[in-house]
Coordinates of C-alpha atoms in Angstrom, one line a residue:
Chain A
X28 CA -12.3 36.7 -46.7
X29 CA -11.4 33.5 -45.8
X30 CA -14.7 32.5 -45.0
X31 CA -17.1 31.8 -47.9
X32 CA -20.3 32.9 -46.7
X33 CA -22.4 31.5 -49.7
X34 CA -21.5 27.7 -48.2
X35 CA -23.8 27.8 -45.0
X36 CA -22.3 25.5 -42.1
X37 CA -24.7 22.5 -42.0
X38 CA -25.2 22.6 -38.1
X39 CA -25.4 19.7 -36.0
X40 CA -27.0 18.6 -33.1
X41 CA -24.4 17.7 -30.0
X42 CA -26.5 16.0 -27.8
X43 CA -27.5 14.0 -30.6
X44 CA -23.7 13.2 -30.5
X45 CA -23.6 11.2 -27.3
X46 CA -21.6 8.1 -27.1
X47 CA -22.1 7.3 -23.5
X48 CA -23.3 3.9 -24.5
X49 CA -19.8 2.6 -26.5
X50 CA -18.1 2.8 -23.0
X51 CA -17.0 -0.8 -22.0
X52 CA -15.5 -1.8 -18.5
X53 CA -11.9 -1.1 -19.3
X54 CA -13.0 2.6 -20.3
X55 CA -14.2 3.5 -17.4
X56 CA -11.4 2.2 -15.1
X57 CA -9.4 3.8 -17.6
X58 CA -11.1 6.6 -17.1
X59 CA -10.9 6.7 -13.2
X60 CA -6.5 7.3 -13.9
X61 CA -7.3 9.4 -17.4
X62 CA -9.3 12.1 -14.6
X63 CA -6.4 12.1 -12.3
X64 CA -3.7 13.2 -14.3
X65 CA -4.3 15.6 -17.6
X66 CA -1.0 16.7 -19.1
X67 CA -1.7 20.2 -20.6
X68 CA -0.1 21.1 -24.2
X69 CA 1.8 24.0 -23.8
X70 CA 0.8 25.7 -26.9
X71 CA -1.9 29.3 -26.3
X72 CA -3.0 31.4 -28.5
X73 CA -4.5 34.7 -27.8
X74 CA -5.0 36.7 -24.5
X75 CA -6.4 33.8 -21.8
X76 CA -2.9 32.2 -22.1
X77 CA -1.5 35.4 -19.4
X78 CA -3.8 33.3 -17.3
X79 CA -1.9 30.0 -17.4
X80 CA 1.6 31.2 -15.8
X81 CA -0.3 31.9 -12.5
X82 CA -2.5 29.0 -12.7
X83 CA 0.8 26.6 -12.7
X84 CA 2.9 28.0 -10.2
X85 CA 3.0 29.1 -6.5
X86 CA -0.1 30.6 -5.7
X87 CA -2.6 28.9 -7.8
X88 CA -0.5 25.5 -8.0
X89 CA -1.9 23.7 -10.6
X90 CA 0.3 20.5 -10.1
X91 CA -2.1 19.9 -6.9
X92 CA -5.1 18.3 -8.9
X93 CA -2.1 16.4 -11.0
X94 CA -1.9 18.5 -14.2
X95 CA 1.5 19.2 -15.3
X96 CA 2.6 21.2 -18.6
X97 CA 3.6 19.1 -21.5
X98 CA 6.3 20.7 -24.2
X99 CA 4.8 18.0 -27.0
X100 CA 1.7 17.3 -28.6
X101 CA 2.0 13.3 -28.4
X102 CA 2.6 13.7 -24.8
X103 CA -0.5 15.8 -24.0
X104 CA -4.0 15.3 -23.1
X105 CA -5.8 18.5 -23.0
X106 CA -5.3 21.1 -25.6
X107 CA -6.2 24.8 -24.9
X108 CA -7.8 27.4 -27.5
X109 CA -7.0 30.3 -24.6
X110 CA -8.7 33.1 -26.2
X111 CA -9.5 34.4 -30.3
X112 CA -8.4 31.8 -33.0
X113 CA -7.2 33.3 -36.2
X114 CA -7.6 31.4 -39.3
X115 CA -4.1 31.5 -39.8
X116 CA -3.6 29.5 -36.8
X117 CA -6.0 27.2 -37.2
X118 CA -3.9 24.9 -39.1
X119 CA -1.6 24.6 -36.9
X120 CA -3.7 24.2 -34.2
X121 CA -5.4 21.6 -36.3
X122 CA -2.1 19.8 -37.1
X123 CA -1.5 19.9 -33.1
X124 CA -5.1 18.4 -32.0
X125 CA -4.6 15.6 -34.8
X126 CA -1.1 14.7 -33.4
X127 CA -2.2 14.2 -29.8
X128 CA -3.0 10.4 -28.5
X129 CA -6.3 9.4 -28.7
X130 CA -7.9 10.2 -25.2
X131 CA -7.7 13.8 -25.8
X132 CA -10.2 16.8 -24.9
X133 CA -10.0 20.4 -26.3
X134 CA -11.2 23.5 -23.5
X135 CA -12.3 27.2 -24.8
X136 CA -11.5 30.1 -22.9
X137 CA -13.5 32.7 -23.0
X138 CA -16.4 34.2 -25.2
X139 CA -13.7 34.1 -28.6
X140 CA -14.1 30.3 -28.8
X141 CA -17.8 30.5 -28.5
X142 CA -18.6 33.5 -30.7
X143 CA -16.0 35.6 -31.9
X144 CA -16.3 37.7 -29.0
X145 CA -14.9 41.2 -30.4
X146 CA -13.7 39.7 -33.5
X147 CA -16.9 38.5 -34.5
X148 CA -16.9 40.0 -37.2
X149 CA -13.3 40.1 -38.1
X150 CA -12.0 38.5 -41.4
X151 CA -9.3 36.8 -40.1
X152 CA -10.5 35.0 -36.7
X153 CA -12.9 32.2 -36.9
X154 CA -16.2 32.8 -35.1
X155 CA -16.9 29.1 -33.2
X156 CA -14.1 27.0 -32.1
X157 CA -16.4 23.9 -32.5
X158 CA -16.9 24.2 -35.7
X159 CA -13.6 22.9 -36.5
X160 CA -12.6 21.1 -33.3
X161 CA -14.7 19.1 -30.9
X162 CA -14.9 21.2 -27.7
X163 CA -15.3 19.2 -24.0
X164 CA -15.6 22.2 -21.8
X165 CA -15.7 26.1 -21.9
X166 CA -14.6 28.7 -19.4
X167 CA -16.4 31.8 -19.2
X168 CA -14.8 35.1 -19.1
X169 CA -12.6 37.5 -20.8
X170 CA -10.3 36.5 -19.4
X171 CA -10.8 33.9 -16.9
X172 CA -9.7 34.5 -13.6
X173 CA -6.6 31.6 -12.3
X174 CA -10.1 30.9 -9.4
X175 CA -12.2 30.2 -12.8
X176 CA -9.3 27.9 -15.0
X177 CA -8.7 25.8 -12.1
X178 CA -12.9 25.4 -11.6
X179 CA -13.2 24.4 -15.2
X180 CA -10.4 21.9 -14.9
X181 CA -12.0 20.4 -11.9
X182 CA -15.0 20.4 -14.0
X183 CA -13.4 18.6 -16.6
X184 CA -12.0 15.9 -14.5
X185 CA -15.6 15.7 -13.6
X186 CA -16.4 15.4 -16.8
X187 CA -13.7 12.4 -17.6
X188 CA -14.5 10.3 -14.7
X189 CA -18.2 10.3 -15.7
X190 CA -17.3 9.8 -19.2
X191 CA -19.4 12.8 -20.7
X192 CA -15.6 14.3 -22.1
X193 CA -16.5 12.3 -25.5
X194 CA -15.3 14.9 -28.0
X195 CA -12.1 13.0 -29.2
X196 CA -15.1 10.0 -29.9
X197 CA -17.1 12.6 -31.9
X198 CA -14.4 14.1 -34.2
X199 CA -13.5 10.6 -35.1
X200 CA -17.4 9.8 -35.8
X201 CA -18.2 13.2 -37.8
X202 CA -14.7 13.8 -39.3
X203 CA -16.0 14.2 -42.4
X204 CA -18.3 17.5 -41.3
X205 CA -15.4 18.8 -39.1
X206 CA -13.1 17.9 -42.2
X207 CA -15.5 19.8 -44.5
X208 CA -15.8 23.4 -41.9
X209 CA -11.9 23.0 -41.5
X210 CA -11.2 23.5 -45.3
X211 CA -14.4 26.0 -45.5
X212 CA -12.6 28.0 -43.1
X213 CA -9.2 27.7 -44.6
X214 CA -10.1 28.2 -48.3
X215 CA -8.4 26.6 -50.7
X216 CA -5.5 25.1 -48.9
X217 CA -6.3 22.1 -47.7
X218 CA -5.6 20.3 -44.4
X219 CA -2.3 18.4 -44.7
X220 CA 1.3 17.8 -43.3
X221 CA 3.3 20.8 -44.6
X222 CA 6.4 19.3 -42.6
X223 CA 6.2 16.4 -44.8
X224 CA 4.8 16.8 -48.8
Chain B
X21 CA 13.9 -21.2 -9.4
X22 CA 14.7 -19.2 -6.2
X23 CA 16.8 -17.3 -7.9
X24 CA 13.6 -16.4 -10.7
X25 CA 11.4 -15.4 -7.4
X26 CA 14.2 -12.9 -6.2
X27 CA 14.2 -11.2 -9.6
X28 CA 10.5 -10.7 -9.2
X29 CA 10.7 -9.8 -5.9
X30 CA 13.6 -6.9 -6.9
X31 CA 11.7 -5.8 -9.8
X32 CA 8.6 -5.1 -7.7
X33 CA 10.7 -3.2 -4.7
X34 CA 12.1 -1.1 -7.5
X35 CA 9.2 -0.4 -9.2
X36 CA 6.9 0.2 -5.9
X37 CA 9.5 1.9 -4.2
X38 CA 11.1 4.2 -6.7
X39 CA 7.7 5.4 -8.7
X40 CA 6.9 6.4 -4.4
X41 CA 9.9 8.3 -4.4
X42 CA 9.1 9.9 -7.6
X43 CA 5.7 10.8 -6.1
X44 CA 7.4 12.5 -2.9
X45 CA 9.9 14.0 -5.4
X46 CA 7.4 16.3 -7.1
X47 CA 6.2 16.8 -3.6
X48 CA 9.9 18.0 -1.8
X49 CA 10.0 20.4 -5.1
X50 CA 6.7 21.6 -4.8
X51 CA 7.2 22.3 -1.4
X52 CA 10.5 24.3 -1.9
X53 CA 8.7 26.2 -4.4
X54 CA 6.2 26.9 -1.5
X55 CA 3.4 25.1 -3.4
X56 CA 1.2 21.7 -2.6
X57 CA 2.2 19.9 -5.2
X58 CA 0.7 16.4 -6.5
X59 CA -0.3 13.5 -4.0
X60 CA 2.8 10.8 -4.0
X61 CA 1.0 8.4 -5.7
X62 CA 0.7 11.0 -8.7
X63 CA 3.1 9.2 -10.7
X64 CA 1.0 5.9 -10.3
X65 CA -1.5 7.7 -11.9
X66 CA 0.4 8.7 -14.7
X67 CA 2.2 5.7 -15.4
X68 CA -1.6 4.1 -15.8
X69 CA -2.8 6.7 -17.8
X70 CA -0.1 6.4 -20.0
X71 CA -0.5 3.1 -20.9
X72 CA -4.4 3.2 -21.0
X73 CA -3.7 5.8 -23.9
X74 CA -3.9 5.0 -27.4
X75 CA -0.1 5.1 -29.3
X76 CA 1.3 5.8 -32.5
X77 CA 4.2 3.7 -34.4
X78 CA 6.8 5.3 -36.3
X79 CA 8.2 2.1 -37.5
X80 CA 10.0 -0.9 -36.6
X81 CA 12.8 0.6 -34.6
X82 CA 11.1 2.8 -33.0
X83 CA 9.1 0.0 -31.0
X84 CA 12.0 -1.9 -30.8
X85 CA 14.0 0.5 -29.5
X86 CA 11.3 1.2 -26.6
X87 CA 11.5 -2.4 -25.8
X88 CA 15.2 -2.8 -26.0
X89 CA 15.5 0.3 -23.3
X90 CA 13.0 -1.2 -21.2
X91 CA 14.5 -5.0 -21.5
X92 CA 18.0 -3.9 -20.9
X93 CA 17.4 -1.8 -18.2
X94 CA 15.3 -4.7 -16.0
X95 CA 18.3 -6.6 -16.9
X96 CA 21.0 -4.5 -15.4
X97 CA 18.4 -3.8 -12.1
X98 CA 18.9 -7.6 -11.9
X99 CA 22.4 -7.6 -10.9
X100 CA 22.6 -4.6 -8.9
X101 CA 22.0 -5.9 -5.4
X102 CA 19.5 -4.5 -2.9
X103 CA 20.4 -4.5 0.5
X104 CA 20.8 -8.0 1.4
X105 CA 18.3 -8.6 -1.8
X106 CA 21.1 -10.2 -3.8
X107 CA 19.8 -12.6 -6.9
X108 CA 22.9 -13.4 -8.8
X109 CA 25.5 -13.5 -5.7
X110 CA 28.4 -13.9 -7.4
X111 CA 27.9 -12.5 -11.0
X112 CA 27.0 -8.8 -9.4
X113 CA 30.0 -7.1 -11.2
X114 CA 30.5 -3.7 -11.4
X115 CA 31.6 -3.9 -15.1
X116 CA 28.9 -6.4 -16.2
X117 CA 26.2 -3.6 -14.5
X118 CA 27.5 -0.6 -16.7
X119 CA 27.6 -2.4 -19.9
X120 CA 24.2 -3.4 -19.5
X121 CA 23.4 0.0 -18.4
X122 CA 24.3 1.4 -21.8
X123 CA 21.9 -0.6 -23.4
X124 CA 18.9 0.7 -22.3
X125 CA 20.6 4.2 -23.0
X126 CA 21.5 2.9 -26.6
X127 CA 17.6 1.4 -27.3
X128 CA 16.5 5.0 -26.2
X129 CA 18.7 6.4 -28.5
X130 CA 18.0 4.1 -31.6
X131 CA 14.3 4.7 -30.6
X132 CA 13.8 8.7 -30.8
X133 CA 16.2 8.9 -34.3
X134 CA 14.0 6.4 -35.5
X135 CA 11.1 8.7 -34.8
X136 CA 12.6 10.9 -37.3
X137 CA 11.9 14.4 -35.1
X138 CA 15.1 16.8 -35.2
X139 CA 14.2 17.7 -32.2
X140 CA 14.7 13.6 -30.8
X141 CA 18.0 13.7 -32.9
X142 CA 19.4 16.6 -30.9
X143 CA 18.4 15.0 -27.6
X144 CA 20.0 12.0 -28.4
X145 CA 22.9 13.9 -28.9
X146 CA 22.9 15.9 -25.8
X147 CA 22.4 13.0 -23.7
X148 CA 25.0 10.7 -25.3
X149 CA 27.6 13.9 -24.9
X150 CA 26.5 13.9 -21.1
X151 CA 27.0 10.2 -20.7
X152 CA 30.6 11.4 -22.0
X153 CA 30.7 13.8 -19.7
X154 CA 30.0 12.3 -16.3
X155 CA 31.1 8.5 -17.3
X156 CA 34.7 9.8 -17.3
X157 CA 35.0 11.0 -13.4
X158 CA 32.4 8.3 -12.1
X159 CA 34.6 5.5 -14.0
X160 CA 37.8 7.0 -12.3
X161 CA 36.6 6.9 -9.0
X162 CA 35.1 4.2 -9.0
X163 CA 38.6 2.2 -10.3
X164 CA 40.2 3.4 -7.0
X165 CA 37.1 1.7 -4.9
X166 CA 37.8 -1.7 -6.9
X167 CA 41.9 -1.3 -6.9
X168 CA 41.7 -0.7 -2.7
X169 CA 39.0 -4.1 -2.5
X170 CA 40.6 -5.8 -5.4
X171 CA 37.3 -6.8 -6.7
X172 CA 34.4 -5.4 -9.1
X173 CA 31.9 -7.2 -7.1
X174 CA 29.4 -4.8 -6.1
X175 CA 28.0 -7.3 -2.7
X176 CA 31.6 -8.1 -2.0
X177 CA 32.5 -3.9 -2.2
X178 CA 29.2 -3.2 0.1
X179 CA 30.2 -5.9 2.7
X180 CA 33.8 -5.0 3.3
X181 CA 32.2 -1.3 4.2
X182 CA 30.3 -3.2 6.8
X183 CA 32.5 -4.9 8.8
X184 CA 34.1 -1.4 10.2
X185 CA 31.3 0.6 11.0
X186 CA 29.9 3.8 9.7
X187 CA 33.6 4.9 9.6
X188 CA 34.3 2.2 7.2
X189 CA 32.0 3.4 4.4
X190 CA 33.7 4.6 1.1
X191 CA 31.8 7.8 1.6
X192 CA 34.1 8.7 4.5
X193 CA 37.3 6.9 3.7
X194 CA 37.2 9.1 0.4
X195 CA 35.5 12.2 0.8
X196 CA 37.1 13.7 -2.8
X197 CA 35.8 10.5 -4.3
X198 CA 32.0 10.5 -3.0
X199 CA 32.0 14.4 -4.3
X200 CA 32.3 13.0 -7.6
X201 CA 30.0 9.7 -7.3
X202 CA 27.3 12.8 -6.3
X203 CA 28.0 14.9 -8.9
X204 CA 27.9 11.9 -12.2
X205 CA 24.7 10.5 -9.7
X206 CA 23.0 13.9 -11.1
X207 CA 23.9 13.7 -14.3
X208 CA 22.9 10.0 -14.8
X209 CA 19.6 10.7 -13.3
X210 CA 19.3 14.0 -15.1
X211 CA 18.9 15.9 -12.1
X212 CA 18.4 19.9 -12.5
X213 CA 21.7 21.2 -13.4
X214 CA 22.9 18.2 -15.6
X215 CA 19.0 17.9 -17.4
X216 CA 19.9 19.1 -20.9
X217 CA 19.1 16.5 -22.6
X218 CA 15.5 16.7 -21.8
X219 CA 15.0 20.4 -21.7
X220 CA 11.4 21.1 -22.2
X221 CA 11.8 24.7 -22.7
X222 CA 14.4 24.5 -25.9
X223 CA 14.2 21.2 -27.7
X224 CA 10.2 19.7 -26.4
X225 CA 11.5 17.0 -24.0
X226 CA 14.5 16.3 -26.3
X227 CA 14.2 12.0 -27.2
X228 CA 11.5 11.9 -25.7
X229 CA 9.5 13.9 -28.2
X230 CA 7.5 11.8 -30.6
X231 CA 6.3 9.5 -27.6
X232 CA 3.2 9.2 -26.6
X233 CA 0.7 6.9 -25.1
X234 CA 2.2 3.3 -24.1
X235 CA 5.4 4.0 -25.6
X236 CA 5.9 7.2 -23.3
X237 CA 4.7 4.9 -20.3
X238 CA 7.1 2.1 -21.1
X239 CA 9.6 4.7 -21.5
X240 CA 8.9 6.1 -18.3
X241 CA 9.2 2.6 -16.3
X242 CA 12.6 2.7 -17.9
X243 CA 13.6 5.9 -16.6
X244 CA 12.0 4.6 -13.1
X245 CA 14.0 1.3 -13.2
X246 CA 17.7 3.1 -14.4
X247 CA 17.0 5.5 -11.7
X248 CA 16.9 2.6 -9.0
X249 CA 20.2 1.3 -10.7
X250 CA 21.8 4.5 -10.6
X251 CA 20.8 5.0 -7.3
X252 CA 21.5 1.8 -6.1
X253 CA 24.8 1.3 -7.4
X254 CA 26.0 4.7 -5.4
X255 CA 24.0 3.7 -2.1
X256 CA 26.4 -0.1 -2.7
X257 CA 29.5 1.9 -3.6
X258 CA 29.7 4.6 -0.9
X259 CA 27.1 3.8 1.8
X260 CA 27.9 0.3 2.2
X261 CA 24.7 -1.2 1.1
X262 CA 23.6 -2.6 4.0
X263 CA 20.2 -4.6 5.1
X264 CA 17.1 -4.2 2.8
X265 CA 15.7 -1.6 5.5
X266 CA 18.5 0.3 6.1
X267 CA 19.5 0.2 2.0
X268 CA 16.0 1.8 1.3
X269 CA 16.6 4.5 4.1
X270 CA 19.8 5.5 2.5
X271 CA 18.2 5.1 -0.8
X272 CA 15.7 7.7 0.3
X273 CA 18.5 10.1 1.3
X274 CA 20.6 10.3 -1.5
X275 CA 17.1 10.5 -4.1
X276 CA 16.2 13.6 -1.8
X277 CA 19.2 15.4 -1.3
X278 CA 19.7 15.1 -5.2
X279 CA 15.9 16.4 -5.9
X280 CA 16.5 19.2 -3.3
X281 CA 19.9 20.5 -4.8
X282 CA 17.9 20.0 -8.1
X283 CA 14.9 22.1 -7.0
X284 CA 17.2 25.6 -6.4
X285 CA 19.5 25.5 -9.5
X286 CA 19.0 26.5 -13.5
X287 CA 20.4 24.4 -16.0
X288 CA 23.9 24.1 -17.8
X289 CA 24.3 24.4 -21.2
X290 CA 26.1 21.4 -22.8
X291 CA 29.0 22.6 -23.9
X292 CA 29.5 23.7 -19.9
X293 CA 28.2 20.6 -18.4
X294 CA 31.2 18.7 -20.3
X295 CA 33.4 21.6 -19.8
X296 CA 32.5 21.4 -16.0
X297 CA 32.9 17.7 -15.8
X298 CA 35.9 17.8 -17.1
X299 CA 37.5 20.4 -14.7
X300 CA 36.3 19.7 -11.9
X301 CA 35.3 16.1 -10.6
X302 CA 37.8 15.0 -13.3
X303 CA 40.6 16.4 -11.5
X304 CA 39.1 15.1 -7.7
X305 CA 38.7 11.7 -9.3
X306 CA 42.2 11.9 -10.4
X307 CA 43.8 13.4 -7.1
X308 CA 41.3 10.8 -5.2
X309 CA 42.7 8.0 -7.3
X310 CA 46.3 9.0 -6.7
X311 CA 45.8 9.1 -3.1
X312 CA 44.4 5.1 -3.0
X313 CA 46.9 3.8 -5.4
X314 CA 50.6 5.9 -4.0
X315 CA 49.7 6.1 -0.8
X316 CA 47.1 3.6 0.3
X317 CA 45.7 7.2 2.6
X318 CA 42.1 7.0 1.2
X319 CA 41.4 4.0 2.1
X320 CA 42.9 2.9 5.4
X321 CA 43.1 6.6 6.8
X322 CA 40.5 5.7 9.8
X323 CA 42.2 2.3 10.1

């Protein structure tokens, strides 16, 4: 079992987390353009990704509220956990968050990101996405309906213009716990750049 | 000094008016594809965005390299003239315009293999065989436009189309030879059938990979301002340039009619985009060529 259950996760409080206040003028007119146009990584795991395809083309067009699909990580601003994380994955969707420029906000789909969902109590899919990665938004459902993604994008433009998207601002500030749940999770192999030892 | 306020002034037409057209671009395609699609100032947006984001450095060259694209490409937009927006009158030379051009293609080049990412390095290497590719026919045709007007100057080649009419355009006075310009037009602007080098699907935006941030957005400009020169260079060549209104309508027409052919097709693989280029407008450029320099037909068939 990957994850040690004698090491309890030291929980902390998100709304204690708020750095609303840090936001200087230039942020928020940065802001204004960052809500405008989010450039999704194309990179799903699990189920909620058979949702995307329709969400981009004809019918739900998701090019109208100025999101396009991005192939690479340094190009992208929002990265999607569409569904049930294995642990397995988790690296590498660990070494894809950290490669992503630095406005950058993470969405759940569906109840696996919150809880587990039917894996909850599987041994090789973690049980909270924000745990390991700081979370902006979630969608419900399983899976979300193409009417529900586009909704929870809206929401997080919402969310950018106001300046409440913070969650690249927190894993910087709380690395070290993130850090800490990340190699809990992934036992003794630690996070680093395989590509590059 | 006048000649420093027409740069400016040419700079900001091209970037104002071609970032537009990029906007209504994603808007013809979505519409083709019976979507929305994105407002036309979309790629406003973007270009801000991307340079209010935070970037990475992978070393000297590869910031170098950004700025060396971006440099020489405003450089070459400088001499390619604009309607009756003309800042170096007598320097606008077609050969002076396409060795600058290559630098900004060379600085790309330098920049994404200094990244290191395989995936940059094959890029490179598709879009340098493409330049192979379409450089060939374009460079033919072209030679028969400057051997009928005996001159390379591109405001000198634009006004002797004007004094005959719509007739007198090198469009119609060689039809084999605008085929061509149209066809390497696509695959300098990397237009549908001729985009392998940055192929999302296979090789993750190809040299454009490891960007991100201010680099991408500078990189982006770039693409924006070779885009205008590309453009602009055909519009001078074919359609007779023109006044500054009536250059930015034709503009308009050969950006869309490339997007729309762009919009219906799949894409070649490289090895058959340099087989195709080789074949075919290669051997119009040639016949086109023959006709202007044995027989004089091409260009003074209206005459």
């Amino acid at each position: 079992m990957a994850l040690n259950e004698n090491e309890k996760i030291n929980e902390i409080d998100v709304n204690e987390l708020d750095c609303r206040d840090t936001l200087t003028f230039w942020e928020k007119f940065g802001n204004i353009f960052r809500s405008k146009s989010i450039w999704m990584l194309h990179y799903c795991t699990g189920c909620g990704a058979m949702e995307l395809p329709p969400t981009m083309t004809s019918r739900f067009d998701m090019e109208r509220i100025g999101m396009a699909p991005m192939a690479t990580p340094r190009q992208a601003d929002v990265l999607l956990i569409t569904g049930y994380l294995s642990v397995k994955t988790l690296r590498r969707i660990i070494y894809t968050y950290e490669q992503m420029q630095n406005p950058k906000y993470v969405v759940g789909f569906g109840s696996c990101t919150l809880n587990g969902g039917v894996y909850y109590d599987s041994y090789a899919v973690i049980s909270r996405l924000d745990y390991y990665l700081p979370v902006d938004l979630y969608i419900a459902g399983c899976m979300p309906r193409p009417e529900a993604v586009m909704s929870g994008f809206k929401k997080l433009m919402d969310m950018i213009k106001k300046g409440e998207a913070l969650g690249w601002k927190r894993y910087q500030k709380y690395y070290d716990w993130y850090k800490k749940n990340q190699v809990r999770a992934l036992g003794e192999v630690y996070v680093k750049d395989e590509f590059h030892e | 000094m006048s000649t420093f306020f027409l740069a400016v002034a040419l700079l900001l037409l091209a970037f104002f008016w071609q970032i537009t057209l990029s906007g209504i671009q994603r808007k013809v395609t979505a519409r083709i594809h019976r979507r929305v699609g994105s407002p036309w100032y979309q790629n406003f947006i973007d270009l801000f965005k991307a340079w209010s984001k935070s970037s990475i450095s992978h070393g000297f060259i590869y910031d170098f390299g950004v700025l060396m694209a971006l440099g020489g490409t405003i450089a070459t937009l400088i001499f390619v003239p604009a309607g009756n927006l003309i800042v170096f009158k007598n320097l606008d030379n077609f050969f002076v315009i396409v060795y600058l051009l290559a630098i900004g293609s060379l600085g790309m080049a330098m920049s994404a293999v200094g990244s290191g990412n395989p995936w940059a390095s094959i890029g490179v290497m598709r879009a340098l065989t493409q330049m192979l590719g379409y450089e060939l026919p374009y460079i033919m045709t072209v030679f028969g436009i400057i051997y009928a007007n005996k001159t390379a100057s591109i405001h000198a080649i634009a006004e002797a189309q004007q004094t005959m009419g719509i007739m007198g355009w090198n469009m119609f006075r060689m039809p084999l030879g605008v085929i061509v310009g149209f066809i390497s037009l696509m695959g300098m602007l990397g237009k549908k059938p001729f985009d392998t080098p940055i192929a999302p699907a296979e090789i993750a935006s190809g040299p454009l990979v490891e960007y991100g941030g201010k680099h991408l957005g500078m990189l982006m400009l770039q693409h924006e301002f070779a885009t205008f020169v590309e453009v602009g260079l055909f519009v001078n060549l074919f359609m007779g340039g023109g006044t500054i209104i009536t250059f930015l309508i034709k503009y308009f027409v050969v950006y869309m009619l490339a997007t729309m052919i762009a919009s219906v097709v799949a894409r070649f693989k490289i090895d058959q985009l340099v087989t195709f280029y080789y074949k075919v407008p290669l051997a119009l450029a040639f016949i086109q060529t023959a006709i202007i320099i044995f027989t004089g037909l091409g260009v003074s068939i209206w005459l």
